[in-house]
Coordinates of C-alpha atoms in Angstrom, one line a residue:
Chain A
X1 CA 36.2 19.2 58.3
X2 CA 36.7 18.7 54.4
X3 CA 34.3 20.8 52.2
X4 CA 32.1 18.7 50.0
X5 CA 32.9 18.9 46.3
X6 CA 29.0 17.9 45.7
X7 CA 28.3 22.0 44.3
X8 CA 30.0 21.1 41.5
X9 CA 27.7 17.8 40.6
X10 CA 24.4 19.3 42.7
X11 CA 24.6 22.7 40.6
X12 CA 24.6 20.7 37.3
X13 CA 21.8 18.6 38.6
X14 CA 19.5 21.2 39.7
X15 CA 19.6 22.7 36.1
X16 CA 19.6 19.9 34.8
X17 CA 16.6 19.1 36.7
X18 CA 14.9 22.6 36.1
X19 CA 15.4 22.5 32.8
X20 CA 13.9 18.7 32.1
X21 CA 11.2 19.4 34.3
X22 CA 10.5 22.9 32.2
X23 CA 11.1 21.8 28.6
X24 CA 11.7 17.6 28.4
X25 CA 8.2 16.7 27.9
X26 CA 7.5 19.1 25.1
X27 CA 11.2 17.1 23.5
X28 CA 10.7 13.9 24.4
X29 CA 7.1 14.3 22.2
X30 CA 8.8 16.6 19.2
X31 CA 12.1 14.4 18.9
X32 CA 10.4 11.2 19.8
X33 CA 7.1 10.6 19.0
X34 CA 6.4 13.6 16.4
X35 CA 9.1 14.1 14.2
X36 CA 9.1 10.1 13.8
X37 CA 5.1 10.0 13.1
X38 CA 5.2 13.0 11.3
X39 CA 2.2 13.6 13.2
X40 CA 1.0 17.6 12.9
X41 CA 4.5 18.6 12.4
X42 CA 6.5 19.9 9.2
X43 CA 7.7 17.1 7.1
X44 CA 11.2 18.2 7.3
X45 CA 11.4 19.2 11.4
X46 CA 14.2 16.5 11.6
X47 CA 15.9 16.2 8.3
X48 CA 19.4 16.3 7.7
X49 CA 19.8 19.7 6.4
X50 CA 17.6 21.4 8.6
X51 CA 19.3 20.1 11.9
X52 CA 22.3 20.6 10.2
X53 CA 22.0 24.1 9.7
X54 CA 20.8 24.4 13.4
X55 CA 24.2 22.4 14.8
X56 CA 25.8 24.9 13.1
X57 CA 24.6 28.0 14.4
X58 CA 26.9 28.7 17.6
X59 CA 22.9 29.0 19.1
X60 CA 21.8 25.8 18.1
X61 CA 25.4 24.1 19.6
X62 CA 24.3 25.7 23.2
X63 CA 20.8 24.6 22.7
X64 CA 21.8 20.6 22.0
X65 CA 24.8 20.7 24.3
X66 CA 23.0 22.5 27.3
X67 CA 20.1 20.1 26.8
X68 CA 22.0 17.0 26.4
X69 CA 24.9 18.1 28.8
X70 CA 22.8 18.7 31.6
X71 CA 19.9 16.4 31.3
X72 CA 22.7 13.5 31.7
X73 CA 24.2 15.2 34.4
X74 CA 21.0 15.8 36.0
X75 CA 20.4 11.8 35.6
X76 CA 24.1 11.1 36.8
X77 CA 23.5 12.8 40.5
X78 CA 20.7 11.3 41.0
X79 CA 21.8 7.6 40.0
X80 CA 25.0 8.1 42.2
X81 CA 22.3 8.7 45.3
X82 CA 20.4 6.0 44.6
X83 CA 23.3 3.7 44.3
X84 CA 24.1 4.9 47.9
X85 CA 20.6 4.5 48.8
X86 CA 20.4 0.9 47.4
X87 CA 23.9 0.3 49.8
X88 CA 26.7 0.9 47.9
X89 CA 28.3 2.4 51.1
X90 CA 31.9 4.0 49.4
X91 CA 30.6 7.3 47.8
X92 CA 33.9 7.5 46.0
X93 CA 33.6 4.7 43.9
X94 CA 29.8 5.6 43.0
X95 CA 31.5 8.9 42.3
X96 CA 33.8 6.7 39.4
X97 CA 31.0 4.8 38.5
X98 CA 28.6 7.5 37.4
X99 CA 30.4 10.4 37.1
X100 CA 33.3 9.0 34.9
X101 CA 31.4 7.8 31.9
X102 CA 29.1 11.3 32.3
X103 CA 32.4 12.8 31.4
X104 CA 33.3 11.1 28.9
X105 CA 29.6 11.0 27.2
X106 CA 30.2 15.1 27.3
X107 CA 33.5 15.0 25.8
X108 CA 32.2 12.6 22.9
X109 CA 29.2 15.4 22.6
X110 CA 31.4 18.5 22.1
X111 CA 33.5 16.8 20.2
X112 CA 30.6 15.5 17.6
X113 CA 28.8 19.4 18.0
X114 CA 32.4 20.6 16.8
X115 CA 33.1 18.4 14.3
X116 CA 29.9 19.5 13.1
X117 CA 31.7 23.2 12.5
X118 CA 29.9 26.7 11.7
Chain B
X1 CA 22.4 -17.8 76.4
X2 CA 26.0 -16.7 76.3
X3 CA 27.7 -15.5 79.6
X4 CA 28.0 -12.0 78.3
X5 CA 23.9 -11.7 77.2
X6 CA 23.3 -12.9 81.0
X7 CA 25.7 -10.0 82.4
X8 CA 23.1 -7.5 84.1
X9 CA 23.7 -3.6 83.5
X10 CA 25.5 -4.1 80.3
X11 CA 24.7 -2.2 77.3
X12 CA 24.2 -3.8 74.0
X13 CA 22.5 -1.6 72.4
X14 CA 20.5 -3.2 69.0
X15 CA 21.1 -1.8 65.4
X16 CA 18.5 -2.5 63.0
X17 CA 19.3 -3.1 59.5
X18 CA 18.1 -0.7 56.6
X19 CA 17.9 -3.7 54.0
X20 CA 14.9 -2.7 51.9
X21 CA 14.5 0.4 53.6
X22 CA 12.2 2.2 50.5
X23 CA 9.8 -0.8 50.5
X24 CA 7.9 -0.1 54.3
X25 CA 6.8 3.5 53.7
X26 CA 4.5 4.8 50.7
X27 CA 6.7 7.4 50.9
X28 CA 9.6 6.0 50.0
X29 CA 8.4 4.5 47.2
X30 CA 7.2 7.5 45.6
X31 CA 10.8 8.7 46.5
X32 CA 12.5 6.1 44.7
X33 CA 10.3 6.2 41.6
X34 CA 11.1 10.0 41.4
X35 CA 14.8 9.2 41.7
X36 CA 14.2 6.1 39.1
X37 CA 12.9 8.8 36.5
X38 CA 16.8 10.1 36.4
X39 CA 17.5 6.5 34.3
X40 CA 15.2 7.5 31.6
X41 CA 16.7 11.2 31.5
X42 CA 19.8 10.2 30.7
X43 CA 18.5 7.2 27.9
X44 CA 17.2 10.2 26.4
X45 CA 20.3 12.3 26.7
X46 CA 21.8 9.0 25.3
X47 CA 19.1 9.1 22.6
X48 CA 19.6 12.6 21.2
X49 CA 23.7 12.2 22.0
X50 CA 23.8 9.6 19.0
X51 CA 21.4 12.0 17.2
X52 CA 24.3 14.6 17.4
X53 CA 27.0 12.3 17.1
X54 CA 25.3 10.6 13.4
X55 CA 24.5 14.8 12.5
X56 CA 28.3 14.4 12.7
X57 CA 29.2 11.7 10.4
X58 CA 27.2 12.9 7.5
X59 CA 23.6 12.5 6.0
X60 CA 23.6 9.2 5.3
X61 CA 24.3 8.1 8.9
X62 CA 22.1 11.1 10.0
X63 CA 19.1 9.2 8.0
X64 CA 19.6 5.8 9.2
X65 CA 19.6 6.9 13.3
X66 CA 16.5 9.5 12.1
X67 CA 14.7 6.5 10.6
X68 CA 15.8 4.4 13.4
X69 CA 13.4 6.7 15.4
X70 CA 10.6 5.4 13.7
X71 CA 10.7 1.8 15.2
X72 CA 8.0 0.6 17.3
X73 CA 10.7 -0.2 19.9
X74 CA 11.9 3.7 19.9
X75 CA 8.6 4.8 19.5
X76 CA 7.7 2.8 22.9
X77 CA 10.5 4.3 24.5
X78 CA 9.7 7.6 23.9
X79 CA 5.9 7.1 24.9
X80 CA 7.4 5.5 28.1
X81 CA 10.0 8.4 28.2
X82 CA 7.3 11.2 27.8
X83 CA 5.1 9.7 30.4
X84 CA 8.5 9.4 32.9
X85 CA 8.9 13.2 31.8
X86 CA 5.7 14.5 32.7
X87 CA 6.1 13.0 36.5
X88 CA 9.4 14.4 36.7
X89 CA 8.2 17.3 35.9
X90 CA 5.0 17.0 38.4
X91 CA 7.8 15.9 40.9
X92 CA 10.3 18.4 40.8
X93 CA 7.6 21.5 41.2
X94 CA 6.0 19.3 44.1
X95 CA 9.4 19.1 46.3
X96 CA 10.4 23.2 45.0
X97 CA 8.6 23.9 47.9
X98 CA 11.0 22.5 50.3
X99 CA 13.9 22.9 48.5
X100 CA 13.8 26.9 47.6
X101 CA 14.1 29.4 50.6
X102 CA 10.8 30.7 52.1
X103 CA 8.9 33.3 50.0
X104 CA 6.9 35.8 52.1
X105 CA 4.0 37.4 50.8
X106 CA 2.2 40.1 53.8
X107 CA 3.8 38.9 57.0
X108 CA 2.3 34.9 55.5
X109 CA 4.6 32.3 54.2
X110 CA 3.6 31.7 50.6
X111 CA 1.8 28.4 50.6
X112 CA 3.0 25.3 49.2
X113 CA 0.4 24.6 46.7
X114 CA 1.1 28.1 45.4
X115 CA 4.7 27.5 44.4
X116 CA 3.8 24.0 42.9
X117 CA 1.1 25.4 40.7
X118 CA 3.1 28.5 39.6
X119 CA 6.4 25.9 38.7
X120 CA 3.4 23.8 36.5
X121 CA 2.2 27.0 35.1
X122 CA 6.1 27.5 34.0
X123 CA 6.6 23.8 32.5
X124 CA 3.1 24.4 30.3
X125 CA 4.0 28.0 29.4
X126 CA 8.0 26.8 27.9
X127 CA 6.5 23.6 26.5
X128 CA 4.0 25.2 24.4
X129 CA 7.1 27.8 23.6
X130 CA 9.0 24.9 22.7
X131 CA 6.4 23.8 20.7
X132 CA 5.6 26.7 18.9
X133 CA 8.7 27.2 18.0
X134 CA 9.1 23.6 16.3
X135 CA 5.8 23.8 14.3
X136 CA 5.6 27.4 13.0
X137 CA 8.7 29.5 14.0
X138 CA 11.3 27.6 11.4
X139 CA 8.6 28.0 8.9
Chain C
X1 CA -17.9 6.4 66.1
X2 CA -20.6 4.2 67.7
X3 CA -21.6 4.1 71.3
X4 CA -20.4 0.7 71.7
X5 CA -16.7 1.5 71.6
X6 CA -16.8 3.8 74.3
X7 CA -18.4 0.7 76.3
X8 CA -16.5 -0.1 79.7
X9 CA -15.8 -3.7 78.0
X10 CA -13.8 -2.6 74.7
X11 CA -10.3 -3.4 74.6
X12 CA -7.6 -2.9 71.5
X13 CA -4.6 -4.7 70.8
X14 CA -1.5 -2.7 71.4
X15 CA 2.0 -5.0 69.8
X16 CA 4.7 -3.9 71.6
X17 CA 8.7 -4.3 70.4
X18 CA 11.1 -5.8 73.0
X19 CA 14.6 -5.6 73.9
X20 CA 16.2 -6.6 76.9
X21 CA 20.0 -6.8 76.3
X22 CA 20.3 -9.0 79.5
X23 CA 18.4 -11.8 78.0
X24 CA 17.1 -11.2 74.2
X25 CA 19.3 -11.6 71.6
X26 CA 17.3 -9.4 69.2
X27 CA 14.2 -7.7 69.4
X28 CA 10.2 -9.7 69.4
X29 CA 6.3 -8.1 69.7
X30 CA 5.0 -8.6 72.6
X31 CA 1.2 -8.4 72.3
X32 CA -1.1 -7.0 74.7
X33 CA -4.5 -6.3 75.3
X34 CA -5.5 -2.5 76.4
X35 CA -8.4 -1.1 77.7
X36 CA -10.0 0.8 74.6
X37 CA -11.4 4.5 75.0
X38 CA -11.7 7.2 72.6
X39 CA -9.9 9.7 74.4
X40 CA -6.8 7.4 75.5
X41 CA -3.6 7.8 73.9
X42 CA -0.5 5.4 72.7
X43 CA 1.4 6.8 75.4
X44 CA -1.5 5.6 78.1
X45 CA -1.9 2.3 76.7
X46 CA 1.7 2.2 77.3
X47 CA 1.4 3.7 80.6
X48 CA -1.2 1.2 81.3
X49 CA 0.8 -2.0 80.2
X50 CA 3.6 -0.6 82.6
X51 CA 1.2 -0.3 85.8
X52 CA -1.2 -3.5 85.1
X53 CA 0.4 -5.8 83.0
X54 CA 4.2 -5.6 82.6
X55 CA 6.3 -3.7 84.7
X56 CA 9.5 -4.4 83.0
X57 CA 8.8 -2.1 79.4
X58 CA 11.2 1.0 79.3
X59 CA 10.2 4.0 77.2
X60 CA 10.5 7.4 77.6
X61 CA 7.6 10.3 78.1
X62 CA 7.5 13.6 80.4
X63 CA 4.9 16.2 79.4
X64 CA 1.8 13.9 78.1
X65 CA 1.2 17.6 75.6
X66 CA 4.0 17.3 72.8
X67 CA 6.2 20.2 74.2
X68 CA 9.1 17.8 75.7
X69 CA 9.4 15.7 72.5
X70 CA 10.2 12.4 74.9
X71 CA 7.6 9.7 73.6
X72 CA 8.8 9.5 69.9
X73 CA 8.0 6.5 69.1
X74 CA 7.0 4.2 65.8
X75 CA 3.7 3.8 65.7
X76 CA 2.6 1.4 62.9
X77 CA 5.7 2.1 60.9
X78 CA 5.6 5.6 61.2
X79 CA 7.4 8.2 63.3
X80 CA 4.8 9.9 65.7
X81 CA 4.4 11.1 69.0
X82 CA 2.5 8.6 71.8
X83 CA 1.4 11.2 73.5
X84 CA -0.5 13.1 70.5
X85 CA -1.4 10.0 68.9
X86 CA -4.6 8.5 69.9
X87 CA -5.8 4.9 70.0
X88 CA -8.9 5.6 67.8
X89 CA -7.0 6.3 64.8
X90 CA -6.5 2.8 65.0
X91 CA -9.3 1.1 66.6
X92 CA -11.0 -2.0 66.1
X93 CA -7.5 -2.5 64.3
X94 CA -4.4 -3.5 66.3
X95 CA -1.4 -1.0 67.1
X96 CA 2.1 -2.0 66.5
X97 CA 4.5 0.0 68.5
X98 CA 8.4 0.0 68.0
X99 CA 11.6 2.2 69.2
X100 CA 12.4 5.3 66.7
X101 CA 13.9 3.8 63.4
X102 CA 17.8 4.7 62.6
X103 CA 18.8 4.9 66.3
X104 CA 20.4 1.8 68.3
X105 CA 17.5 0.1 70.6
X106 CA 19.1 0.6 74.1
X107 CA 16.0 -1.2 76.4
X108 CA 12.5 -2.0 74.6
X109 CA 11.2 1.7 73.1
X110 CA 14.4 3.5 74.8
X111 CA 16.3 4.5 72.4
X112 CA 20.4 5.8 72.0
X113 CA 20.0 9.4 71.0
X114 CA 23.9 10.3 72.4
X115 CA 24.9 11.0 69.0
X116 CA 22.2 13.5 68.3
X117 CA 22.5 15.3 71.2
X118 CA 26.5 15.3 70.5
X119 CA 25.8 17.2 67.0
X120 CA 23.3 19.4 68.4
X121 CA 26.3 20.5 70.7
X122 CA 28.5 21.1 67.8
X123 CA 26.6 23.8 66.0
X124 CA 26.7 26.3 68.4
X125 CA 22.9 26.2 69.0
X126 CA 23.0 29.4 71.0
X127 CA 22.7 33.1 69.2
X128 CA 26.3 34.1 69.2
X129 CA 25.9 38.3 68.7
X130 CA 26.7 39.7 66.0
X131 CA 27.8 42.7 68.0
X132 CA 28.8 43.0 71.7
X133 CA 26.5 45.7 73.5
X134 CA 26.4 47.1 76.6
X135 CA 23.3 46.9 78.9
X136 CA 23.2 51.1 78.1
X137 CA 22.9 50.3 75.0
X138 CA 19.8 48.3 75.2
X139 CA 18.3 45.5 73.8
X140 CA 18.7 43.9 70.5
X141 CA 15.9 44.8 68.4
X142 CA 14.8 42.3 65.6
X143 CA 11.6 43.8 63.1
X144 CA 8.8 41.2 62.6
X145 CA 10.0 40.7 59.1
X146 CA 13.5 39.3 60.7
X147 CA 11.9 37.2 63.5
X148 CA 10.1 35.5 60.1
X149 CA 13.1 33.9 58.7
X150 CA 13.5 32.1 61.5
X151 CA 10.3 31.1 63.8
X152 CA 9.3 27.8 62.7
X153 CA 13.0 26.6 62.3
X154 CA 13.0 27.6 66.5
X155 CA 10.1 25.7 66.9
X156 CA 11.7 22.5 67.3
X157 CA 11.2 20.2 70.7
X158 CA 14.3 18.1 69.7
X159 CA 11.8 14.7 69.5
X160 CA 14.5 13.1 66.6
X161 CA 11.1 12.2 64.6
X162 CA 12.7 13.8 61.6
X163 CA 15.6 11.3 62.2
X164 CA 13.7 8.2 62.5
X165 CA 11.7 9.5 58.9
X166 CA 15.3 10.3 57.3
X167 CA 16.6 7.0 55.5
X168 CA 20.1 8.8 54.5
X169 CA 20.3 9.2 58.6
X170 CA 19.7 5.7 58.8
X171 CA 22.1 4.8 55.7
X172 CA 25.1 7.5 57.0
X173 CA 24.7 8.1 60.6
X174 CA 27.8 10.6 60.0
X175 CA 24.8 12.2 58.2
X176 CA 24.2 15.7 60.3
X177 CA 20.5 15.4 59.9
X178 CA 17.2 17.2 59.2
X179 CA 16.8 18.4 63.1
X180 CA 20.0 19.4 63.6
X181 CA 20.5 21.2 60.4
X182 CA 16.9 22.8 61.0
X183 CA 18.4 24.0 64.4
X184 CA 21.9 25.3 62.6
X185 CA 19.7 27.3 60.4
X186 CA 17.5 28.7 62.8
X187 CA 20.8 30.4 64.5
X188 CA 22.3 31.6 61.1
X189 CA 18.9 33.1 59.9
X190 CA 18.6 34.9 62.7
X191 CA 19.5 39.2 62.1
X192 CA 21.3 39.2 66.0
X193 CA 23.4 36.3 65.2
X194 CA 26.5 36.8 63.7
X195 CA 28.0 32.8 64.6
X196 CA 27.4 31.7 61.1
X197 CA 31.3 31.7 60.0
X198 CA 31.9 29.0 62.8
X199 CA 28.6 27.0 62.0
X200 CA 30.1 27.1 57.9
X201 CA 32.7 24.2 57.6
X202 CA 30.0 21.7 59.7
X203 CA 27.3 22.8 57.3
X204 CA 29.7 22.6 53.8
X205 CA 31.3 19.3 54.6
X206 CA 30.1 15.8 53.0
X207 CA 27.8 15.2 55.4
X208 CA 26.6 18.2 56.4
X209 CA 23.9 19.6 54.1
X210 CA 25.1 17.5 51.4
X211 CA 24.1 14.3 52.9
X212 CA 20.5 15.0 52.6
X213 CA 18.8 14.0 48.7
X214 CA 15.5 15.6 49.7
X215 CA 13.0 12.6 50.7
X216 CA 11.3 15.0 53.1
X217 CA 9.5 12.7 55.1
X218 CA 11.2 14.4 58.0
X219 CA 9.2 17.4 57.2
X220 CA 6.1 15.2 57.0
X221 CA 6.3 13.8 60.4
X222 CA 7.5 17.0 61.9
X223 CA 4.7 17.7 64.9
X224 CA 6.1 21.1 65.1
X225 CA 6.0 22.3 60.8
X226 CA 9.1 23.4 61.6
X227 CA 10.1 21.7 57.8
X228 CA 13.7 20.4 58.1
X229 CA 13.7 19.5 54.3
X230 CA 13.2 23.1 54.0
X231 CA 15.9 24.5 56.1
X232 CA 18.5 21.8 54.4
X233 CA 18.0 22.5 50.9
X234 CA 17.9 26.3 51.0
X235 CA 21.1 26.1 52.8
X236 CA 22.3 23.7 49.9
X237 CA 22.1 26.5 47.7
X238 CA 23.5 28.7 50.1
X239 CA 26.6 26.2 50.5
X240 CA 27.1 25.9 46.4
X241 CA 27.1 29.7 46.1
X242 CA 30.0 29.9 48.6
X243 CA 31.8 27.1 47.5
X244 CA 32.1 29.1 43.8
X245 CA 32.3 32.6 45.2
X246 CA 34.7 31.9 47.9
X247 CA 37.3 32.9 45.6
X248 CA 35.9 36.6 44.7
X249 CA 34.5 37.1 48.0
X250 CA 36.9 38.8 50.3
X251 CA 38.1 36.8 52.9
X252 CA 36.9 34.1 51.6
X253 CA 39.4 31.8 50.0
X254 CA 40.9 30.7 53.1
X255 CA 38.0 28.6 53.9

């Protein structure tokens, strides 16, 4: 019986999920609604400089590429199941459709955190 | 009637289709809407990937996607977003109990509601971190 | 509930799916009219329909107390046993009676269950020990704590509720399932079993554990709380931590 390669993607969406679940309403209101409205925070929360300096702190890289990293491969897992669920029977092409641009949406993000440099 | 429905003692047995499955049970539905809060995760991964992709390209772009933010289109997204946020995380705590292995507390299984409400808890206590953090700590 | 439903005269309509591959080519309610009482069950309306009205309708019951998990059955869309479900839950309202969902209709509420039972005989659902002892020896002790980790998982009564509740069963039926799995588990958890190495590669495959995305309806229509959903998804995590350590653990890589 062939073991299931589905640790891989399941391990990434479980922290993924945790950490949405933990921390993504408290970002979604900072980054979204906020920073925009300037509403209650500092004036400069999201200006250039300032998240500059904090892409390039080797700390601030983890933070943004954990986040980003794993809240879209949180999202990718579960959109592969629902495509299933909704009856796109071959797994392995659900596998291509969702998994393969997640990659490449990561790859784009470390590149743009390294071009960023330290 | 065909000869071979009229043949006695056959089997036939009768599979029923699972076409709109999630529509005939409550359930289900609340299933699919917490497996439907995964497409506005990742519009929000999108959102911030462009965030870190314009950080990239210099301050002018930087500006332009941070101003960008300040649409009433994004600004309806993110209101939509947060709401999606806050059931996923009310969703995710509410399954934990089936999903993580059986805590024991005396002899008693730890009760679901228990590990729901301490998960919440969690979510509250790292959001407010979050928060503080933002507001005060870079100050 | 008011005296006048317990009156000889009440009745309740009871809608009953059939299928008779001799002569249907898919499966119709049939509606029938029950004598109503508050202490009658699905399974004795059905009982009744069979010895006054229709002797032809097939389904399946033994014990009449939800030990020999025969009557499964759905019962207004939802995956319960006749025998504990009564009439008054639904009455003055009609009830609408169909085979367990995900399984082929063999004959009326009779359903095909060969493929469960064919899974449940590939998991080894017997304690395999973990060390051979003599009858000197004596018994094989097991503390409270150890009989803990796996009493409800050997509560089940095989009834397949959980599989007419699971839609990925009904979407894959290659799918191992929330019974089965439940049953798997209840072997590995347990401290005189020592059977989980050939129970592994049926539990890591695609459609072992992984098969399941956590609805957990099955462990909401479980009449035993034995909590499939449970007993899949820790073993989820059980399965991803092998699959990485396999390499550093000894022994393991081969797997």
């Amino acid at each position: 019986m062939k073991r299931s390669s589905a640790p891989i993607f399941w391990s990434m969406f479980g922290a993924g999920g945790l950490l949405s679940a933990l921390v993504g309403p408290a970002l979604v209101y900072l980054t979204g609604i906020a920073a925009p409205l300037s509403w209650g925070v500092p004036l400069d929360l999201m200006s250039y400089p300032r998240m500059l300096a904090f892409a390039q702190h080797w700390a601030g890289k983890a933070v943004v590429f954990l986040v980003v990293a794993l809240f879209l491969w949180h999202a990718a897992h579960r959109i592969y199941h629902t495509l299933h669920d909704l009856g796109l029977h071959s797994k392995a092409l659900g596998q291509w459709i969702v998994y393969g641009p997640s990659a490449l949406l990561t790859a784009w993000l470390a590149w743009a955190l390294l071009s960023i440099g330290f | 009637m065909s000869a071979e429905t009229r043949t006695m003692g056959k089997r036939r047995p009768y599979r029923r289709a699972m076409d709109g499955w999630w529509t005939r049970n409550p359930f289900f539905v609340r299933y699919m809407i917490r497996e439907w809060t995964a497409v506005l995760v990742a519009a929000y991964a999108l959102v911030l990937l462009v965030g870190a992709v314009r950080l990239a390209q210099g301050e002018a772009a930087y500006s332009a996607w941070f101003e960008s933010m300040k649409s009433p289109f994004a600004l309806a997204f993110h209101w939509v977003t947060l709401a999606v946020f806050l059931y996923h995380t009310w969703s995710w705590f509410e399954i934990m109990p089936r999903t993580m292995p059986a805590i024991f507390v005396g002899g008693k299984r730890l009760a679901r509601g228990v590990i729901t409400a301490a998960g919440i808890a969690a979510a509250l206590a790292c959001c407010a971190i979050v928060l503080a953090l933002a507001l005060g700590g870079g100050r | 509930m008011a005296e006048g439903d317990r009156s000889p005269g009440a009745s309740i309509e009871v809608e009953v799916l059939r299928y008779r591959p001799e002569q249907d080519s898919e499966p119709f309610y049939q509606s029938f009219t029950v004598p109503y009482a508050e202490d009658l069950s699905v399974l004795q309306a059905l009982q009744h329909i069979k010895d006054d009205l229709d002797s032809t309708l097939s389904f399946r019951w033994s014990c009449r107390m939800a030990i020999c998990g025969s009557c499964g059955l759905m019962i207004n869309g939802i995956p319960k046993l006749g025998c504990r479900t009564f009439l008054r839950e639904y009455y003055p309202g009609r009830v609408r009676v169909g085979p367990l969902n995900h399984f082929p209709i063999e004959r009326d509420l009779v359903v095909d269950i060969e493929d469960f039972v064919g899974k449940l005989e590939k998991i080894h659902p017997y304690i395999i020990p973990r060390e051979p002892r003599t009858l000197d020896q004596g018994e094989y002790l097991q503390t409270p704590r150890q009989l803990q980790r796996y009493l409800q998982f050997s509560n089940c009564i095989n009834c397949t509720l959980c599989y007419a509740a699971c839609p990925q069963y009904g979407l894959d039926p290659a799918f191992l399932g929330p019974g089965i799995t439940a049953l798997l588990h209840r072997y590995n958890a347990d401290s005189r079993d020592g059977g989980q190495a050939k129970r592994a590669a049926i539990m890591h495959a695609e459609d072992g554990v992984w098969g399941c995305t956590a609805v957990s309806y099955c462990s909401e229509v479980c009449p035993k709380a034995v909590d499939p959903a449970n007993a899949i998804n820790q073993n989820k995590m059980a399965s991803a931590m092998d699959y990485f350590l396999r390499f550093v653990k000894p022994g393991g890589a081969r797997k």
